[in-house]
Short mmCIF file of C-alpha atoms in Angstrom, two decimals:
data_model
loop_
_atom_site.label_atom_id
_atom_site.label_comp_id
_atom_site.label_asym_id
_atom_site.label_seq_id
_atom_site.Cartn_x
_atom_site.Cartn_y
_atom_site.Cartn_z
CA MET W 1 69.04 -35.46 5.73
CA ILE W 2 67.90 -38.54 3.86
CA GLN W 3 70.57 -40.42 1.97
CA THR W 4 70.37 -41.80 -1.54
CA ASN W 5 72.25 -44.56 -3.26
CA GLU W 6 74.81 -41.95 -4.26
CA ASP W 7 75.84 -41.38 -0.64
CA HIS W 8 78.14 -44.39 -0.50
CA CYS W 9 75.64 -46.75 1.08
CA GLY W 10 76.82 -49.84 -0.67
CA ASP W 11 74.10 -51.65 -2.54
CA LEU W 12 71.28 -49.95 -0.71
CA GLN W 13 68.89 -48.17 -3.00
CA PHE W 14 66.68 -46.59 -0.35
CA VAL W 15 68.28 -45.31 2.85
CA PHE W 16 66.13 -43.65 5.49
CA PRO W 17 66.92 -40.80 7.90
CA GLU W 18 68.93 -41.42 11.05
CA HIS W 19 66.93 -42.62 14.05
CA PHE W 20 64.07 -43.77 11.83
CA TRP W 21 61.46 -45.68 13.83
CA TRP W 22 61.44 -49.32 12.73
CA GLY W 23 58.92 -51.48 14.49
CA SER W 24 55.41 -52.84 14.58
CA SER W 25 52.02 -52.29 16.16
CA SER W 26 49.62 -54.46 18.09
CA SER W 27 46.66 -54.31 20.43
CA ALA W 28 45.87 -55.76 23.83
CA THR W 29 42.83 -57.84 22.91
CA GLN W 30 44.51 -59.22 19.81
CA MET W 31 47.69 -60.48 21.44
CA GLU W 32 47.52 -60.62 25.24
CA GLY W 33 45.16 -63.49 25.98
CA GLY W 34 44.47 -63.95 29.69
CA ALA W 35 41.03 -62.48 29.11
CA TYR W 36 39.81 -63.50 32.57
CA LYS W 37 43.13 -63.56 34.37
CA ASP W 38 44.47 -61.56 37.31
CA GLY W 39 41.47 -59.32 37.79
CA LYS W 40 40.86 -58.29 34.20
CA GLY W 41 37.26 -57.29 33.57
CA VAL W 42 35.08 -58.37 30.67
CA ASN W 43 35.19 -56.25 27.55
CA ILE W 44 32.82 -56.25 24.60
CA TRP W 45 34.84 -58.89 22.74
CA ASP W 46 34.88 -61.31 25.69
CA TYR W 47 31.14 -60.83 26.06
CA TRP W 48 30.33 -61.18 22.36
CA TYR W 49 32.30 -64.40 22.16
CA GLU W 50 30.52 -65.74 25.25
CA THR W 51 27.11 -65.03 23.73
CA GLU W 52 27.67 -65.56 19.98
CA PRO W 53 30.79 -67.72 19.42
CA ASP W 54 29.65 -68.78 15.95
CA ARG W 55 30.35 -65.30 14.65
CA PHE W 56 34.08 -65.92 15.08
CA HIS W 57 36.14 -67.74 12.46
CA HIS W 58 36.51 -71.39 13.49
CA GLY W 59 34.96 -70.46 16.82
CA ILE W 60 38.19 -68.95 18.13
CA GLY W 61 37.64 -66.12 20.59
CA PRO W 62 39.77 -63.63 22.48
CA THR W 63 40.34 -65.82 25.54
CA GLN W 64 43.88 -66.93 24.74
CA THR W 65 44.93 -65.16 21.56
CA SER W 66 48.72 -65.09 21.21
CA GLN W 67 49.57 -65.37 24.93
CA PHE W 68 51.64 -62.18 25.12
CA TYR W 69 50.45 -61.88 28.72
CA GLU W 70 52.57 -64.92 29.60
CA LYS W 71 55.22 -64.82 26.88
CA TYR W 72 56.03 -61.10 26.71
CA ARG W 73 59.70 -61.54 27.65
CA GLU W 74 60.24 -64.11 24.90
CA ASP W 75 58.33 -61.91 22.46
CA ILE W 76 60.33 -58.81 23.26
CA GLN W 77 63.51 -60.79 22.65
CA LEU W 78 62.12 -61.68 19.24
CA MET W 79 61.29 -58.04 18.59
CA LYS W 80 64.89 -57.19 19.24
CA ALA W 81 65.99 -60.04 16.97
CA THR W 82 63.78 -58.74 14.16
CA GLY W 83 65.23 -55.25 14.34
CA HIS W 84 62.65 -53.32 16.34
CA ASN W 85 63.73 -50.01 17.85
CA SER W 86 60.13 -49.14 18.74
CA PHE W 87 56.89 -51.01 19.37
CA ARG W 88 53.30 -49.82 19.74
CA PHE W 89 50.94 -51.72 21.98
CA SER W 90 47.68 -50.80 23.63
CA ILE W 91 46.72 -50.90 27.26
CA SER W 92 43.54 -52.80 28.00
CA TRP W 93 41.11 -50.45 29.76
CA SER W 94 39.26 -53.44 31.26
CA ARG W 95 42.51 -54.94 32.55
CA MET W 96 43.39 -51.68 34.29
CA PHE W 97 39.84 -51.05 35.56
CA ALA W 98 37.66 -54.15 35.50
CA LYS W 99 34.45 -52.16 35.18
CA GLY W 100 36.00 -49.15 33.46
CA VAL W 101 35.98 -47.17 36.71
CA GLY W 102 36.90 -47.71 40.35
CA GLU W 103 40.11 -49.03 41.84
CA VAL W 104 43.01 -49.70 39.52
CA ASN W 105 44.00 -53.36 39.18
CA PRO W 106 47.51 -53.70 40.71
CA LYS W 107 48.28 -56.84 38.69
CA ALA W 108 47.56 -54.95 35.48
CA VAL W 109 49.86 -52.15 36.58
CA SER W 110 52.56 -54.70 37.33
CA PHE W 111 52.12 -56.36 33.93
CA TYR W 112 52.35 -53.13 31.95
CA ASN W 113 55.28 -51.93 34.07
CA ASN W 114 57.08 -55.17 33.27
CA VAL W 115 56.37 -54.86 29.55
CA ILE W 116 57.52 -51.23 29.40
CA ASN W 117 60.65 -51.93 31.43
CA GLU W 118 61.54 -54.97 29.35
CA LEU W 119 61.12 -53.04 26.11
CA ILE W 120 63.37 -50.25 27.32
CA LYS W 121 65.91 -52.77 28.61
CA GLN W 122 66.10 -54.24 25.09
CA GLY W 123 66.50 -50.84 23.46
CA ILE W 124 62.94 -50.71 22.12
CA GLU W 125 60.95 -47.52 22.70
CA PRO W 126 57.38 -48.18 23.88
CA PHE W 127 54.63 -46.35 22.01
CA VAL W 128 51.37 -46.72 23.96
CA ASN W 129 47.83 -46.50 22.65
CA LEU W 130 44.95 -46.07 25.09
CA TYR W 131 41.96 -47.39 23.16
CA HIS W 132 41.88 -50.10 20.51
CA PHE W 133 38.26 -51.24 20.02
CA ASP W 134 38.01 -52.85 23.49
CA MET W 135 35.29 -51.08 25.45
CA PRO W 136 34.80 -52.50 28.98
CA LEU W 137 31.46 -54.27 29.06
CA ASP W 138 30.15 -52.17 31.95
CA MET W 139 30.87 -49.04 29.92
CA GLN W 140 29.07 -50.53 26.91
CA LYS W 141 26.06 -51.36 29.09
CA ILE W 142 25.55 -47.64 29.65
CA GLY W 143 25.94 -46.93 25.94
CA GLY W 144 29.69 -46.97 25.27
CA TRP W 145 30.80 -43.97 23.22
CA GLU W 146 27.14 -43.04 22.71
CA ASN W 147 27.08 -41.91 26.33
CA ARG W 148 28.85 -38.67 27.19
CA ASP W 149 29.65 -40.00 30.70
CA VAL W 150 31.92 -42.62 29.12
CA VAL W 151 34.12 -39.77 27.85
CA LYS W 152 34.63 -38.71 31.47
CA PHE W 153 35.43 -42.27 32.62
CA TYR W 154 37.84 -42.72 29.72
CA VAL W 155 39.69 -39.53 30.67
CA ASN W 156 40.10 -40.81 34.24
CA TYR W 157 41.53 -44.08 32.92
CA ALA W 158 43.94 -42.22 30.63
CA LYS W 159 45.05 -39.93 33.45
CA SER W 160 45.93 -42.97 35.57
CA CYS W 161 48.01 -44.39 32.73
CA PHE W 162 49.92 -41.12 32.33
CA GLU W 163 50.64 -40.99 36.06
CA LEU W 164 51.67 -44.63 36.29
CA PHE W 165 53.71 -45.03 33.10
CA GLY W 166 54.43 -41.53 31.79
CA ASP W 167 57.88 -41.39 33.37
CA ARG W 168 59.04 -43.96 30.77
CA VAL W 169 56.49 -43.76 27.95
CA LYS W 170 57.08 -40.67 25.81
CA LYS W 171 54.74 -41.35 22.91
CA TRP W 172 51.04 -41.76 23.62
CA PHE W 173 48.02 -42.20 21.38
CA THR W 174 44.41 -41.57 22.34
CA HIS W 175 42.74 -43.94 19.86
CA ASN W 176 43.57 -46.41 17.16
CA GLU W 177 41.38 -46.08 14.04
CA PRO W 178 38.40 -44.33 15.66
CA ILE W 179 36.33 -44.81 12.49
CA VAL W 180 36.36 -48.59 12.96
CA PRO W 181 34.13 -48.83 16.06
CA VAL W 182 31.84 -46.35 14.31
CA GLU W 183 31.43 -48.14 11.00
CA CYS W 184 31.83 -51.72 12.23
CA GLY W 185 29.83 -51.33 15.45
CA TYR W 186 27.05 -48.98 14.31
CA LEU W 187 26.71 -49.45 10.53
CA TYR W 188 27.97 -52.80 9.22
CA GLY W 189 27.75 -55.29 12.11
CA HIS W 190 31.38 -56.45 12.34
CA HIS W 191 31.93 -55.23 15.90
CA TYR W 192 29.73 -55.26 18.98
CA PRO W 193 27.04 -53.90 19.43
CA ALA W 194 26.52 -54.64 15.70
CA LEU W 195 23.84 -52.03 15.09
CA CYS W 196 22.77 -50.27 11.92
CA ASP W 197 22.00 -46.74 13.10
CA PHE W 198 23.59 -43.71 11.41
CA GLN W 199 22.57 -41.27 14.15
CA LYS W 200 24.26 -43.36 16.81
CA ALA W 201 27.29 -43.78 14.56
CA VAL W 202 27.63 -40.00 14.32
CA GLN W 203 27.34 -39.62 18.08
CA VAL W 204 29.95 -42.32 18.71
CA ALA W 205 32.33 -40.63 16.26
CA TYR W 206 31.81 -37.26 17.90
CA HIS W 207 32.33 -38.50 21.44
CA SER W 208 35.46 -40.36 20.34
CA MET W 209 36.94 -37.10 19.10
CA LEU W 210 35.82 -35.21 22.19
CA ALA W 211 37.42 -37.91 24.35
CA SER W 212 40.65 -37.59 22.39
CA ALA W 213 40.79 -33.82 22.94
CA GLU W 214 39.91 -34.15 26.65
CA VAL W 215 42.70 -36.70 27.14
CA ILE W 216 45.19 -34.45 25.34
CA ARG W 217 44.19 -31.61 27.67
CA VAL W 218 44.83 -33.75 30.73
CA TYR W 219 48.15 -34.90 29.32
CA LYS W 220 49.27 -31.29 28.94
CA GLN W 221 47.98 -30.34 32.38
CA LEU W 222 50.17 -33.04 33.90
CA TRP W 223 53.22 -31.48 32.23
CA GLN W 224 54.21 -34.78 30.70
CA ASP W 225 57.36 -34.36 28.65
CA GLY W 226 56.50 -36.64 25.74
CA LYS W 227 54.20 -36.36 22.74
CA ILE W 228 50.59 -37.35 22.33
CA GLY W 229 48.80 -38.18 19.12
CA ILE W 230 46.21 -40.38 17.49
CA ILE W 231 46.31 -43.29 15.04
CA ILE W 232 44.00 -42.83 12.04
CA ASN W 233 43.48 -45.25 9.16
CA LEU W 234 43.56 -42.90 6.21
CA THR W 235 42.05 -44.56 3.18
CA PRO W 236 42.42 -42.29 0.15
CA SER W 237 39.20 -41.98 -1.83
CA TYR W 238 39.95 -42.04 -5.54
CA ALA W 239 37.20 -40.97 -7.93
CA ARG W 240 36.59 -43.22 -10.94
CA SER W 241 36.90 -40.23 -13.26
CA ALA W 242 37.05 -36.44 -13.36
CA HIS W 243 33.31 -36.32 -13.94
CA PRO W 244 31.81 -33.94 -11.36
CA GLU W 245 29.48 -36.60 -9.97
CA ASP W 246 32.31 -39.10 -9.47
CA VAL W 247 34.41 -36.41 -7.78
CA LYS W 248 31.49 -35.36 -5.59
CA ALA W 249 30.89 -38.96 -4.53
CA ALA W 250 34.59 -39.48 -3.64
CA ASN W 251 34.59 -36.27 -1.64
CA ILE W 252 31.65 -37.43 0.47
CA ALA W 253 33.44 -40.70 1.22
CA ASP W 254 36.56 -38.76 2.17
CA LEU W 255 34.61 -36.46 4.49
CA LEU W 256 32.86 -39.32 6.29
CA PHE W 257 35.69 -41.81 6.61
CA ASN W 258 38.86 -39.69 6.77
CA ARG W 259 38.34 -36.02 7.48
CA SER W 260 35.77 -36.57 10.25
CA PHE W 261 38.75 -37.61 12.41
CA LEU W 262 41.78 -36.10 10.70
CA ASP W 263 40.54 -32.50 10.70
CA PRO W 264 39.53 -32.21 14.36
CA SER W 265 42.68 -34.06 15.45
CA VAL W 266 45.13 -31.89 13.50
CA LYS W 267 43.27 -28.65 12.77
CA GLY W 268 41.03 -28.52 15.82
CA GLY W 269 37.75 -28.35 13.94
CA TYR W 270 35.39 -30.15 11.59
CA PRO W 271 35.22 -29.52 7.83
CA VAL W 272 32.40 -27.10 7.00
CA GLU W 273 31.27 -29.45 4.23
CA LEU W 274 30.89 -32.31 6.70
CA VAL W 275 28.88 -30.19 9.13
CA GLU W 276 26.61 -29.04 6.28
CA PHE W 277 26.18 -32.62 5.08
CA LEU W 278 25.09 -33.81 8.53
CA ARG W 279 22.86 -30.77 9.08
CA ASN W 280 21.16 -31.19 5.73
CA HIS W 281 20.30 -34.78 6.58
CA ASN W 282 19.38 -34.06 10.22
CA PHE W 283 22.21 -36.09 11.70
CA LEU W 284 24.22 -33.53 13.69
CA PRO W 285 25.39 -35.05 16.99
CA SER W 286 24.35 -33.83 20.39
CA PHE W 287 27.06 -31.52 21.72
CA GLU W 288 27.80 -28.71 24.14
CA ARG W 289 29.21 -25.38 22.98
CA GLU W 290 32.30 -25.71 25.19
CA ASP W 291 33.21 -28.96 23.35
CA LEU W 292 34.25 -27.10 20.22
CA LYS W 293 36.68 -24.96 22.24
CA THR W 294 38.12 -28.13 23.82
CA ILE W 295 38.62 -29.75 20.41
CA LYS W 296 40.14 -26.57 18.97
CA GLU W 297 42.65 -26.08 21.79
CA ASN W 298 43.79 -29.69 22.19
CA THR W 299 45.17 -30.97 18.94
CA ILE W 300 47.75 -33.71 18.50
CA ASP W 301 51.55 -33.51 18.45
CA LEU W 302 52.06 -36.62 16.37
CA LEU W 303 49.96 -38.40 13.73
CA GLY W 304 50.05 -42.16 13.22
CA ILE W 305 48.85 -43.26 9.78
CA ASN W 306 47.50 -46.75 9.11
CA TYR W 307 47.32 -47.68 5.45
CA TYR W 308 46.21 -50.94 3.85
CA GLN W 309 44.20 -50.26 0.71
CA PRO W 310 42.59 -47.44 -1.29
CA ARG W 311 38.88 -46.70 -1.55
CA ARG W 312 37.75 -46.31 -5.17
CA ILE W 313 34.50 -44.47 -5.65
CA LYS W 314 32.01 -43.73 -8.40
CA ALA W 315 28.69 -41.90 -8.53
CA LYS W 316 25.56 -43.88 -7.68
CA GLU W 317 24.26 -45.98 -10.53
CA HIS W 318 20.82 -46.59 -9.01
CA ILE W 319 18.48 -44.57 -6.84
CA PRO W 320 18.69 -45.85 -3.22
CA ASN W 321 15.65 -47.24 -1.49
CA PRO W 322 14.30 -44.19 0.37
CA LYS W 323 12.86 -46.43 3.10
CA ALA W 324 16.13 -48.30 3.82
CA PRO W 325 18.35 -47.32 6.76
CA PHE W 326 20.43 -44.21 6.10
CA MET W 327 23.92 -45.34 5.05
CA PRO W 328 27.00 -43.68 3.53
CA GLU W 329 26.56 -45.84 0.44
CA GLN W 330 23.45 -43.87 -0.47
CA PHE W 331 25.85 -41.27 -1.86
CA PHE W 332 28.39 -43.38 -3.75
CA ASP W 333 29.16 -46.81 -5.13
CA TYR W 334 32.41 -48.68 -4.81
CA TYR W 335 34.41 -49.05 -7.98
CA GLU W 336 36.73 -51.87 -9.04
CA MET W 337 39.48 -50.41 -11.17
CA PRO W 338 40.30 -52.67 -14.13
CA GLY W 339 43.78 -54.16 -13.84
CA ARG W 340 44.10 -53.44 -10.15
CA LYS W 341 46.68 -55.43 -8.16
CA MET W 342 45.10 -57.61 -5.53
CA ASN W 343 46.07 -59.52 -2.44
CA PRO W 344 44.24 -62.68 -3.54
CA HIS W 345 44.39 -64.10 -0.01
CA ARG W 346 42.68 -61.17 1.68
CA GLY W 347 40.68 -59.72 -1.21
CA TRP W 348 42.13 -56.24 -0.78
CA GLU W 349 43.63 -54.08 -3.50
CA ILE W 350 47.34 -53.38 -3.16
CA TYR W 351 48.09 -49.83 -4.24
CA GLU W 352 51.48 -48.77 -2.94
CA LYS W 353 51.30 -45.20 -4.21
CA GLY W 354 48.36 -44.59 -1.91
CA ILE W 355 50.76 -44.28 1.02
CA TYR W 356 52.62 -41.50 -0.81
CA ASP W 357 49.39 -39.68 -1.70
CA ILE W 358 48.38 -39.70 1.98
CA LEU W 359 51.74 -38.33 3.10
CA ILE W 360 51.75 -35.57 0.49
CA ASN W 361 48.21 -34.62 1.54
CA VAL W 362 49.36 -34.41 5.17
CA LYS W 363 52.26 -32.22 4.11
CA ASN W 364 50.25 -29.89 1.91
CA ASN W 365 47.00 -29.62 3.85
CA TYR W 366 47.78 -30.48 7.47
CA GLY W 367 50.82 -28.36 8.25
CA ASN W 368 53.28 -31.15 7.54
CA ILE W 369 52.67 -32.40 11.08
CA GLU W 370 55.14 -34.94 12.43
CA CYS W 371 53.84 -38.34 11.43
CA PHE W 372 54.77 -41.97 10.93
CA ILE W 373 53.32 -45.02 9.26
CA SER W 374 51.77 -46.75 12.23
CA GLU W 375 50.33 -49.80 10.41
CA ASN W 376 50.91 -51.35 7.01
CA GLY W 377 50.78 -55.04 6.34
CA MET W 378 49.54 -58.00 4.37
CA GLY W 379 47.21 -60.68 5.69
CA VAL W 380 47.45 -64.13 4.12
CA GLU W 381 45.41 -67.25 4.80
CA ASN W 382 46.96 -70.70 5.21
CA GLU W 383 50.58 -69.61 5.31
CA GLN W 384 51.55 -73.17 6.25
CA ARG W 385 51.71 -73.75 2.49
CA PHE W 386 54.95 -71.83 2.51
CA LEU W 387 56.62 -73.70 5.37
CA ASP W 388 60.05 -75.24 4.74
CA ASP W 389 61.62 -78.27 6.44
CA ASP W 390 63.20 -76.05 9.09
CA GLY W 391 59.85 -74.61 10.11
CA CYS W 392 60.33 -71.20 8.48
CA ILE W 393 57.49 -69.66 6.46
CA HIS W 394 58.80 -68.16 3.22
CA ASP W 395 56.53 -65.15 2.90
CA ASP W 396 58.27 -63.43 0.01
CA TYR W 397 54.95 -61.80 -0.95
CA ARG W 398 55.04 -59.89 2.36
CA ILE W 399 58.60 -58.69 1.77
CA ASP W 400 57.55 -57.44 -1.68
CA PHE W 401 54.57 -55.70 -0.07
CA PHE W 402 56.81 -53.86 2.42
CA LYS W 403 59.34 -52.89 -0.24
CA GLY W 404 56.63 -51.57 -2.54
CA HIS W 405 55.26 -49.26 0.14
CA LEU W 406 58.61 -48.21 1.56
CA ARG W 407 59.75 -46.98 -1.87
CA TRP W 408 56.87 -44.51 -1.81
CA VAL W 409 57.52 -43.53 1.81
CA HIS W 410 61.11 -42.82 0.83
CA LYS W 411 59.97 -40.65 -2.06
CA ALA W 412 57.68 -38.70 0.27
CA ILE W 413 60.59 -38.07 2.63
CA GLU W 414 62.71 -36.87 -0.27
CA GLU W 415 59.94 -34.39 -1.01
CA GLY W 416 59.93 -33.03 2.50
CA VAL W 417 57.20 -34.97 4.31
CA ASN W 418 57.85 -35.04 8.06
CA VAL W 419 57.56 -38.82 8.41
CA LYS W 420 59.61 -40.34 11.21
CA GLY W 421 59.07 -44.07 11.04
CA TYR W 422 57.47 -47.20 9.68
CA HIS W 423 55.58 -49.64 11.89
CA LEU W 424 54.15 -52.68 10.22
CA TRP W 425 51.17 -54.77 11.22
CA THR W 426 52.29 -56.81 12.99
CA PHE W 427 55.06 -58.40 15.01
CA MET W 428 53.48 -61.84 15.38
CA ASP W 429 50.36 -63.54 14.06
CA ASN W 430 47.49 -62.31 16.13
CA TRP W 431 43.76 -62.62 16.61
CA SER W 432 41.85 -60.39 14.21
CA TRP W 433 38.37 -59.91 15.67
CA LEU W 434 35.70 -61.89 13.78
CA ASN W 435 38.36 -63.29 11.44
CA ALA W 436 40.28 -64.67 14.44
CA TYR W 437 43.44 -66.32 13.00
CA LYS W 438 42.12 -66.68 9.44
CA ASN W 439 44.61 -64.21 7.94
CA ARG W 440 48.16 -64.07 9.29
CA TYR W 441 50.10 -60.82 9.33
CA GLY W 442 53.12 -61.43 11.54
CA LEU W 443 56.87 -61.38 11.09
CA VAL W 444 56.72 -64.25 13.55
CA SER W 445 54.35 -67.20 13.21
CA VAL W 446 52.24 -68.44 16.12
CA ASP W 447 51.39 -72.14 16.11
CA LEU W 448 48.06 -72.56 17.86
CA ASN W 449 48.52 -76.34 17.91
CA ARG W 450 51.80 -76.11 19.85
CA ASP W 451 50.89 -73.80 22.71
CA GLY W 452 51.52 -70.71 20.59
CA ALA W 453 55.09 -71.65 19.64
CA ARG W 454 56.88 -68.83 17.81
CA MET W 455 58.99 -69.04 14.66
CA VAL W 456 60.51 -66.12 12.80
CA LYS W 457 59.32 -65.97 9.17
CA LYS W 458 61.49 -65.00 6.22
CA SER W 459 59.96 -61.50 6.41
CA GLY W 460 61.17 -61.23 10.01
CA LEU W 461 64.73 -61.97 8.93
CA TRP W 462 64.39 -59.44 6.12
CA PHE W 463 63.00 -56.80 8.48
CA SER W 464 65.96 -57.29 10.78
CA LYS W 465 68.34 -56.49 7.91
CA LEU W 466 66.17 -53.57 6.87
CA ALA W 467 66.46 -52.01 10.32
CA GLU W 468 70.15 -52.82 10.66
CA ASN W 469 70.93 -51.16 7.31
CA ASN W 470 68.33 -48.43 7.82
CA GLY W 471 67.20 -49.15 4.28
CA PHE W 472 67.18 -51.69 1.51
#
């Protein structure tokens, strides 16, 4: 039972349930470094940086990133110091299997065994994600998620991970934010292969969901005794007004960006409206009848929710160019709400209540499935401005950001939402794809000019107290 400030908790205003998961999330490509070390194969980010380095902020690529590959013991000590009782990281498919298939890389197995064992030794439960935007290059050469064969290879990789690490890892995730490779890789050009092709985007999305269900099936067949889920970035689509055309536009955005992954993952099927939308525009994916049975029978146990900002939508103001590439924005415009609160550093709206709206939606429309906040954070550029003489960054804005969202998470719990934890993004400053180290998110700073030296920020000290008190 959640406690309130009336339950004799001292000065704490918001106290969370016992055994609440306090921690952070990360991904292999963004923190490991060692991109060409110890038998790791090339993934799409390594390749893209080799061929087009100018796309990356200040020309910084994935080669070194935050050096977790070498410094993981030091980092896990810092996780403990900042109050973590759980930590989500991803396994690099191309580190485990250099070409995506073949013989497993024993040095990769040793590395991930060491990380898992060290986390457990420090009292931090490992949550492991299997795919975080890092397709092995050889898999991409045959089409990546466009190619149905890649689903089969991905399942084999996942099965190996379950067999190698499943005795200690009890929370698994099939994908992180599966919409991102779809929209960034096949619509808007932020991820490799940087295409603009709606039909391919639909196929990639579909195969991602099929792969998720196939991996869940294998996990259950192995009689693993943990839970398996998916991490989805749910971005609530708010209509500008109650006008039917604004509401219709927001609903289309919700179908394409949220429900295309949430519904099959939790309910085992696609929204009828989404299927009709794709059929009406001749964009249904290629599929086999047996796929729908697989998706229906292999839903998740646990839902991870990433939340950063809302999506505000209004009806189209102008008729789209009928000869332009087919894009989601042909059906809606983005809307800037007057008076909105902004993160001026990142250019994103801060709307704390959005996290509550998501959780209530999960409770009311998705069976109140067990869930947790798997990412929530604030990116800020040039944080050195806030450095004191002792080398600590005073990121009070980040503490305020966390508090603002946690108040709404607490309210959702009070109202019966089955939310079990809060993981922020992220433990330490990491490499953020094309933005590289432009915006910093960490509880711990990483000094690129001093061999990646770590220093706990003010938010890290605050998070430690938050976890110790189980509230604030």
